[in-house]
Amino acid sequence: MSKEIVVSGIRSTGHLHLGNYFGAIQNYVMMQENYNCYFFVADYHSLTTHPDPKLLRPNVFRVLAENIASGLNPDKVTLYAQSDIPEIPELYLMLNMLAYKGELEKVPTFKDKVRQQPDNVNAGLLTYPVLMTADILIHKAVKVPVGKDQEQHLEMARNFAQRFNTRYGDFFPEPQVFRFNTDAVKIMSLDGNGKMSKSENANNTIYLSDDDDTIRKKIMKAKTDSGPTAPNAEMPGYIQNLFLLMQLTSTHEVYDHYRAAYNGCNIRYGDMKKQLAEDMAAFVRPIREHAAELQKDEESLGKILKAGAEKARASASATIAGARKLIGISYY
Ligand code: AMP
Ligand code: TRP
């Protein structure tokens, strides 16, 4: 039986963090054996914020290195840079003709960006979900491992696929969000304000490149309060987030110990954070060290991207040929 096709991308807009790891990369790693995986660095997507051209290359290489250091094996999955696949912008152009201004303006991530960068509301931002759809449909993927924040984009991808199929004939499958554990992991920032992010709130986000001391400092400063006042009290979001991080990185015993202390109203957050900081540092350390090692050898990283691009283009060009034919673009 042929393996199901999987696509996912990470924007090269900064250092990867625990949200990227637990929301996306961990799922990639678990999928690499049993699926036909295409994972890419979304460098075109990063252009919406006009990054310094000098930063493109180091940013792309870092995302690639951090993915490999997290456990992705370039021999098992196709790893590439989005901009190496010209068929993606071609499909994006075709799909743009089926995407409407009104629906794009309603997308919450677009509205957020309008608020964040009112002086740069470019068409690329508006059509971001269309480019993302092209990324997915170019390989006719059926499963897309992404964090909770991307679910709406996936719904749009299904709409655009359907619209293409209705107009031109059945061609694209409707891609679905995929996760191994059904609970969507969303890692909040350590001050409890919003999610961990590559570009905002750096002091409250733990990056895969943070050293042990930085991790300790950030965790010790994480927001807590004077503790629960009644047994089995409901947890505020920022405390829930600390417990989630502990569940993801500490042992069961440690987690259960602090959970029981919380429920019994005798938790000491200082102790909990100290423990979490050590477990987190031990968790991130091998990834950081491996990624740093990989980034020293740009030639090898370049080879991985080149080999990935060749494999990805073989699949992409077959899709584009089929789409052109259905649309009626075939003149000689
Ligand atoms: P981005 O950093 O926005 O390019 O996201 C890359 C992947 O990481 C996507 O699948 C996101 O859903 C996921 N992701 C980003 N931030 C978080 C977060 N704080 N919690 C969980 N998943 C996240
Ligand atoms: N939009 C995604 C994010 O911000 C990144 C992305 C771009 C992506 N293209 C994709 C994810 C295709 C999955 C599939 O996280």
PDB file of C-alpha atoms in Angstrom, residues 108-290:
ATOM      1  CA  PRO A 108      -8.137  36.180  12.116  1.00  0.00           C
ATOM      2  CA  THR A 109      -4.385  35.887  11.421  1.00  0.00           C
ATOM      3  CA  PHE A 110      -4.737  38.554   8.711  1.00  0.00           C
ATOM      4  CA  LYS A 111      -6.619  40.842  11.081  1.00  0.00           C
ATOM      5  CA  ASP A 112      -3.880  40.329  13.704  1.00  0.00           C
ATOM      6  CA  LYS A 113      -1.209  41.325  11.194  1.00  0.00           C
ATOM      7  CA  VAL A 114      -3.156  44.421  10.162  1.00  0.00           C
ATOM      8  CA  ARG A 115      -3.108  45.424  13.810  1.00  0.00           C
ATOM      9  CA  GLN A 116       0.594  44.554  14.265  1.00  0.00           C
ATOM     10  CA  GLN A 117       1.936  46.141  11.074  1.00  0.00           C
ATOM     11  CA  PRO A 118      -0.591  48.747   9.860  1.00  0.00           C
ATOM     12  CA  ASP A 119       2.016  50.308   7.561  1.00  0.00           C
ATOM     13  CA  ASN A 120       2.663  47.095   5.667  1.00  0.00           C
ATOM     14  CA  VAL A 121      -0.659  45.459   4.831  1.00  0.00           C
ATOM     15  CA  ASN A 122       0.600  43.921   1.600  1.00  0.00           C
ATOM     16  CA  ALA A 123      -1.246  41.570  -0.762  1.00  0.00           C
ATOM     17  CA  GLY A 124       1.042  38.725   0.314  1.00  0.00           C
ATOM     18  CA  LEU A 125      -0.360  38.976   3.825  1.00  0.00           C
ATOM     19  CA  LEU A 126      -3.911  38.919   2.499  1.00  0.00           C
ATOM     20  CA  THR A 127      -3.278  35.872   0.315  1.00  0.00           C
ATOM     21  CA  TYR A 128      -1.128  34.052   2.905  1.00  0.00           C
ATOM     22  CA  PRO A 129      -3.713  31.229   3.225  1.00  0.00           C
ATOM     23  CA  VAL A 130      -3.694  30.787  -0.565  1.00  0.00           C
ATOM     24  CA  LEU A 131       0.078  30.296  -0.646  1.00  0.00           C
ATOM     25  CA  MET A 132      -0.255  27.878   2.246  1.00  0.00           C
ATOM     26  CA  THR A 133      -2.922  25.973   0.294  1.00  0.00           C
ATOM     27  CA  ALA A 134      -0.577  25.781  -2.705  1.00  0.00           C
ATOM     28  CA  ASP A 135       2.173  24.386  -0.415  1.00  0.00           C
ATOM     29  CA  ILE A 136      -0.154  21.583   0.608  1.00  0.00           C
ATOM     30  CA  LEU A 137      -1.979  20.801  -2.634  1.00  0.00           C
ATOM     31  CA  ILE A 138       1.209  20.826  -4.720  1.00  0.00           C
ATOM     32  CA  HIS A 139       1.901  17.323  -3.355  1.00  0.00           C
ATOM     33  CA  LYS A 140      -1.799  16.387  -3.034  1.00  0.00           C
ATOM     34  CA  ALA A 141      -1.276  15.932   0.694  1.00  0.00           C
ATOM     35  CA  VAL A 142      -4.042  14.432   2.813  1.00  0.00           C
ATOM     36  CA  LYS A 143      -2.559  15.068   6.244  1.00  0.00           C
ATOM     37  CA  VAL A 144      -1.043  18.263   7.618  1.00  0.00           C
ATOM     38  CA  PRO A 145       0.584  18.215  11.071  1.00  0.00           C
ATOM     39  CA  VAL A 146       0.232  21.746  12.481  1.00  0.00           C
ATOM     40  CA  GLY A 147      -0.553  23.419  15.775  1.00  0.00           C
ATOM     41  CA  LYS A 148      -3.981  24.628  16.785  1.00  0.00           C
ATOM     42  CA  ASP A 149      -3.346  28.143  15.473  1.00  0.00           C
ATOM     43  CA  GLN A 150      -3.336  26.813  11.894  1.00  0.00           C
ATOM     44  CA  GLU A 151      -6.695  25.044  11.895  1.00  0.00           C
ATOM     45  CA  GLN A 152      -8.525  27.887  10.214  1.00  0.00           C
ATOM     46  CA  HIS A 153      -5.944  27.999   7.432  1.00  0.00           C
ATOM     47  CA  LEU A 154      -6.510  24.302   6.840  1.00  0.00           C
ATOM     48  CA  GLU A 155     -10.227  24.876   6.562  1.00  0.00           C
ATOM     49  CA  MET A 156      -9.531  27.442   3.870  1.00  0.00           C
ATOM     50  CA  ALA A 157      -7.241  24.983   2.101  1.00  0.00           C
ATOM     51  CA  ARG A 158     -10.132  22.499   1.975  1.00  0.00           C
ATOM     52  CA  ASN A 159     -12.425  25.192   0.584  1.00  0.00           C
ATOM     53  CA  PHE A 160      -9.978  26.153  -2.149  1.00  0.00           C
ATOM     54  CA  ALA A 161      -9.379  22.496  -3.060  1.00  0.00           C
ATOM     55  CA  GLN A 162     -13.122  21.945  -3.279  1.00  0.00           C
ATOM     56  CA  ARG A 163     -13.599  25.057  -5.365  1.00  0.00           C
ATOM     57  CA  PHE A 164     -10.936  23.937  -7.819  1.00  0.00           C
ATOM     58  CA  ASN A 165     -12.493  20.482  -8.025  1.00  0.00           C
ATOM     59  CA  THR A 166     -15.992  21.864  -8.613  1.00  0.00           C
ATOM     60  CA  ARG A 167     -14.827  24.168 -11.368  1.00  0.00           C
ATOM     61  CA  TYR A 168     -12.292  22.003 -13.168  1.00  0.00           C
ATOM     62  CA  GLY A 169     -12.946  18.388 -12.155  1.00  0.00           C
ATOM     63  CA  ASP A 170     -11.973  16.223  -9.243  1.00  0.00           C
ATOM     64  CA  PHE A 171      -8.249  16.625  -8.714  1.00  0.00           C
ATOM     65  CA  PHE A 172      -7.196  17.644  -5.193  1.00  0.00           C
ATOM     66  CA  PRO A 173      -7.879  15.711  -1.981  1.00  0.00           C
ATOM     67  CA  GLU A 174      -9.138  17.773   0.971  1.00  0.00           C
ATOM     68  CA  PRO A 175      -6.267  18.001   3.467  1.00  0.00           C
ATOM     69  CA  GLN A 176      -6.947  17.427   7.167  1.00  0.00           C
ATOM     70  CA  VAL A 177      -5.104  18.580  10.281  1.00  0.00           C
ATOM     71  CA  PHE A 178      -3.209  15.705  11.848  1.00  0.00           C
ATOM     72  CA  ARG A 179      -1.965  15.117  15.386  1.00  0.00           C
ATOM     73  CA  PHE A 180      -1.007  11.976  17.251  1.00  0.00           C
ATOM     74  CA  ASN A 181      -2.610  13.055  20.492  1.00  0.00           C
ATOM     75  CA  THR A 182      -6.043  14.495  19.955  1.00  0.00           C
ATOM     76  CA  ASP A 183      -5.507  17.408  22.344  1.00  0.00           C
ATOM     77  CA  ALA A 184      -4.028  20.248  20.397  1.00  0.00           C
ATOM     78  CA  VAL A 185      -0.923  21.431  22.177  1.00  0.00           C
ATOM     79  CA  LYS A 186      -0.693  25.170  22.463  1.00  0.00           C
ATOM     80  CA  ILE A 187       2.273  26.492  24.417  1.00  0.00           C
ATOM     81  CA  MET A 188       1.554  29.837  26.030  1.00  0.00           C
ATOM     82  CA  SER A 189       4.291  32.366  26.681  1.00  0.00           C
ATOM     83  CA  LEU A 190       5.698  32.256  30.229  1.00  0.00           C
ATOM     84  CA  ASP A 191       4.023  35.516  31.278  1.00  0.00           C
ATOM     85  CA  GLY A 192       0.644  34.098  30.283  1.00  0.00           C
ATOM     86  CA  ASN A 193       0.165  36.681  27.507  1.00  0.00           C
ATOM     87  CA  GLY A 194      -0.488  34.899  24.214  1.00  0.00           C
ATOM     88  CA  LYS A 195       1.440  31.997  22.720  1.00  0.00           C
ATOM     89  CA  MET A 196       5.170  31.407  22.519  1.00  0.00           C
ATOM     90  CA  SER A 197       6.292  32.945  19.274  1.00  0.00           C
ATOM     91  CA  LYS A 198       9.369  33.315  17.079  1.00  0.00           C
ATOM     92  CA  SER A 199       9.108  37.056  16.785  1.00  0.00           C
ATOM     93  CA  GLU A 200       7.383  38.416  19.891  1.00  0.00           C
ATOM     94  CA  ASN A 201       7.889  38.259  23.618  1.00  0.00           C
ATOM     95  CA  ALA A 202      11.373  36.682  23.467  1.00  0.00           C
ATOM     96  CA  ASN A 203      11.917  36.845  27.242  1.00  0.00           C
ATOM     97  CA  ASN A 204       8.923  34.632  27.824  1.00  0.00           C
ATOM     98  CA  THR A 205       9.563  32.149  25.032  1.00  0.00           C
ATOM     99  CA  ILE A 206      11.981  29.244  25.351  1.00  0.00           C
ATOM    100  CA  TYR A 207      13.984  28.708  22.173  1.00  0.00           C
ATOM    101  CA  LEU A 208      15.661  25.490  21.117  1.00  0.00           C
ATOM    102  CA  SER A 209      18.855  27.575  20.926  1.00  0.00           C
ATOM    103  CA  ASP A 210      18.648  28.881  24.524  1.00  0.00           C
ATOM    104  CA  ASP A 211      21.512  27.818  26.795  1.00  0.00           C
ATOM    105  CA  ASP A 212      20.934  26.239  30.208  1.00  0.00           C
ATOM    106  CA  ASP A 213      21.239  29.497  32.135  1.00  0.00           C
ATOM    107  CA  THR A 214      18.891  31.383  29.859  1.00  0.00           C
ATOM    108  CA  ILE A 215      16.331  28.599  30.272  1.00  0.00           C
ATOM    109  CA  ARG A 216      16.709  28.697  34.067  1.00  0.00           C
ATOM    110  CA  LYS A 217      16.307  32.474  34.157  1.00  0.00           C
ATOM    111  CA  LYS A 218      13.253  32.470  31.931  1.00  0.00           C
ATOM    112  CA  ILE A 219      11.510  29.711  33.857  1.00  0.00           C
ATOM    113  CA  MET A 220      12.297  31.189  37.280  1.00  0.00           C
ATOM    114  CA  LYS A 221      10.695  34.442  36.082  1.00  0.00           C
ATOM    115  CA  ALA A 222       7.568  32.709  34.732  1.00  0.00           C
ATOM    116  CA  LYS A 223       4.339  34.131  36.057  1.00  0.00           C
ATOM    117  CA  THR A 224       2.829  32.409  39.113  1.00  0.00           C
ATOM    118  CA  ASP A 225       0.699  33.608  42.050  1.00  0.00           C
ATOM    119  CA  SER A 226       0.298  32.895  45.737  1.00  0.00           C
ATOM    120  CA  GLY A 227      -1.155  29.456  45.019  1.00  0.00           C
ATOM    121  CA  PRO A 228      -4.599  27.842  45.073  1.00  0.00           C
ATOM    122  CA  THR A 229      -6.821  28.699  48.006  1.00  0.00           C
ATOM    123  CA  ALA A 230      -9.128  25.665  47.854  1.00  0.00           C
ATOM    124  CA  PRO A 231      -8.417  21.984  47.133  1.00  0.00           C
ATOM    125  CA  ASN A 232      -8.697  20.999  43.463  1.00  0.00           C
ATOM    126  CA  ALA A 233      -9.092  24.642  42.409  1.00  0.00           C
ATOM    127  CA  GLU A 234      -9.254  25.461  38.723  1.00  0.00           C
ATOM    128  CA  MET A 235      -5.866  26.523  37.347  1.00  0.00           C
ATOM    129  CA  PRO A 236      -5.231  29.903  35.796  1.00  0.00           C
ATOM    130  CA  GLY A 237      -3.845  29.659  32.235  1.00  0.00           C
ATOM    131  CA  TYR A 238      -0.242  30.547  33.181  1.00  0.00           C
ATOM    132  CA  ILE A 239      -0.158  27.778  35.838  1.00  0.00           C
ATOM    133  CA  GLN A 240      -1.738  25.303  33.441  1.00  0.00           C
ATOM    134  CA  ASN A 241       1.035  26.155  30.989  1.00  0.00           C
ATOM    135  CA  LEU A 242       3.755  25.376  33.557  1.00  0.00           C
ATOM    136  CA  PHE A 243       2.108  22.046  34.282  1.00  0.00           C
ATOM    137  CA  LEU A 244       1.841  21.328  30.562  1.00  0.00           C
ATOM    138  CA  LEU A 245       5.562  22.043  30.115  1.00  0.00           C
ATOM    139  CA  MET A 246       6.304  19.811  33.078  1.00  0.00           C
ATOM    140  CA  GLN A 247       4.163  17.027  31.641  1.00  0.00           C
ATOM    141  CA  LEU A 248       6.039  17.303  28.344  1.00  0.00           C
ATOM    142  CA  THR A 249       9.568  17.343  29.773  1.00  0.00           C
ATOM    143  CA  SER A 250       9.690  15.939  33.331  1.00  0.00           C
ATOM    144  CA  THR A 251       9.076  12.382  34.521  1.00  0.00           C
ATOM    145  CA  HIS A 252       5.572  11.150  35.449  1.00  0.00           C
ATOM    146  CA  GLU A 253       6.618  10.998  39.101  1.00  0.00           C
ATOM    147  CA  VAL A 254       7.712  14.608  39.167  1.00  0.00           C
ATOM    148  CA  TYR A 255       4.579  15.755  37.382  1.00  0.00           C
ATOM    149  CA  ASP A 256       2.292  13.734  39.668  1.00  0.00           C
ATOM    150  CA  HIS A 257       4.085  15.054  42.736  1.00  0.00           C
ATOM    151  CA  TYR A 258       3.445  18.713  41.849  1.00  0.00           C
ATOM    152  CA  ARG A 259      -0.078  18.000  40.624  1.00  0.00           C
ATOM    153  CA  ALA A 260      -0.892  16.455  43.997  1.00  0.00           C
ATOM    154  CA  ALA A 261       0.712  19.417  45.775  1.00  0.00           C
ATOM    155  CA  TYR A 262      -1.448  21.776  43.720  1.00  0.00           C
ATOM    156  CA  ASN A 263      -4.616  19.846  44.474  1.00  0.00           C
ATOM    157  CA  GLY A 264      -3.680  19.732  48.156  1.00  0.00           C
ATOM    158  CA  CYS A 265      -3.003  23.502  48.219  1.00  0.00           C
ATOM    159  CA  ASN A 266       0.573  23.065  49.442  1.00  0.00           C
ATOM    160  CA  ILE A 267       2.435  23.735  46.228  1.00  0.00           C
ATOM    161  CA  ARG A 268       5.605  25.835  46.260  1.00  0.00           C
ATOM    162  CA  TYR A 269       5.941  27.337  42.825  1.00  0.00           C
ATOM    163  CA  GLY A 270       9.593  28.241  43.423  1.00  0.00           C
ATOM    164  CA  ASP A 271      10.448  24.551  43.870  1.00  0.00           C
ATOM    165  CA  MET A 272       8.308  23.525  40.936  1.00  0.00           C
ATOM    166  CA  LYS A 273      10.011  26.047  38.661  1.00  0.00           C
ATOM    167  CA  LYS A 274      13.477  24.987  39.809  1.00  0.00           C
ATOM    168  CA  GLN A 275      12.671  21.379  38.926  1.00  0.00           C
ATOM    169  CA  LEU A 276      11.081  22.351  35.621  1.00  0.00           C
ATOM    170  CA  ALA A 277      14.067  24.534  34.728  1.00  0.00           C
ATOM    171  CA  GLU A 278      16.483  21.629  35.214  1.00  0.00           C
ATOM    172  CA  ASP A 279      14.312  19.181  33.273  1.00  0.00           C
ATOM    173  CA  MET A 280      13.780  21.705  30.493  1.00  0.00           C
ATOM    174  CA  ALA A 281      17.499  22.487  30.252  1.00  0.00           C
ATOM    175  CA  ALA A 282      18.241  18.752  29.990  1.00  0.00           C
ATOM    176  CA  PHE A 283      15.582  18.407  27.311  1.00  0.00           C
ATOM    177  CA  VAL A 284      16.745  21.304  25.125  1.00  0.00           C
ATOM    178  CA  ARG A 285      20.514  20.766  25.560  1.00  0.00           C
ATOM    179  CA  PRO A 286      21.024  17.881  23.072  1.00  0.00           C
ATOM    180  CA  ILE A 287      18.861  19.580  20.448  1.00  0.00           C
ATOM    181  CA  ARG A 288      20.731  22.883  20.831  1.00  0.00           C
ATOM    182  CA  GLU A 289      24.132  21.227  20.673  1.00  0.00           C
ATOM    183  CA  HIS A 290      23.283  19.086  17.670  1.00  0.00           C
TER     184      HIS A 290
END
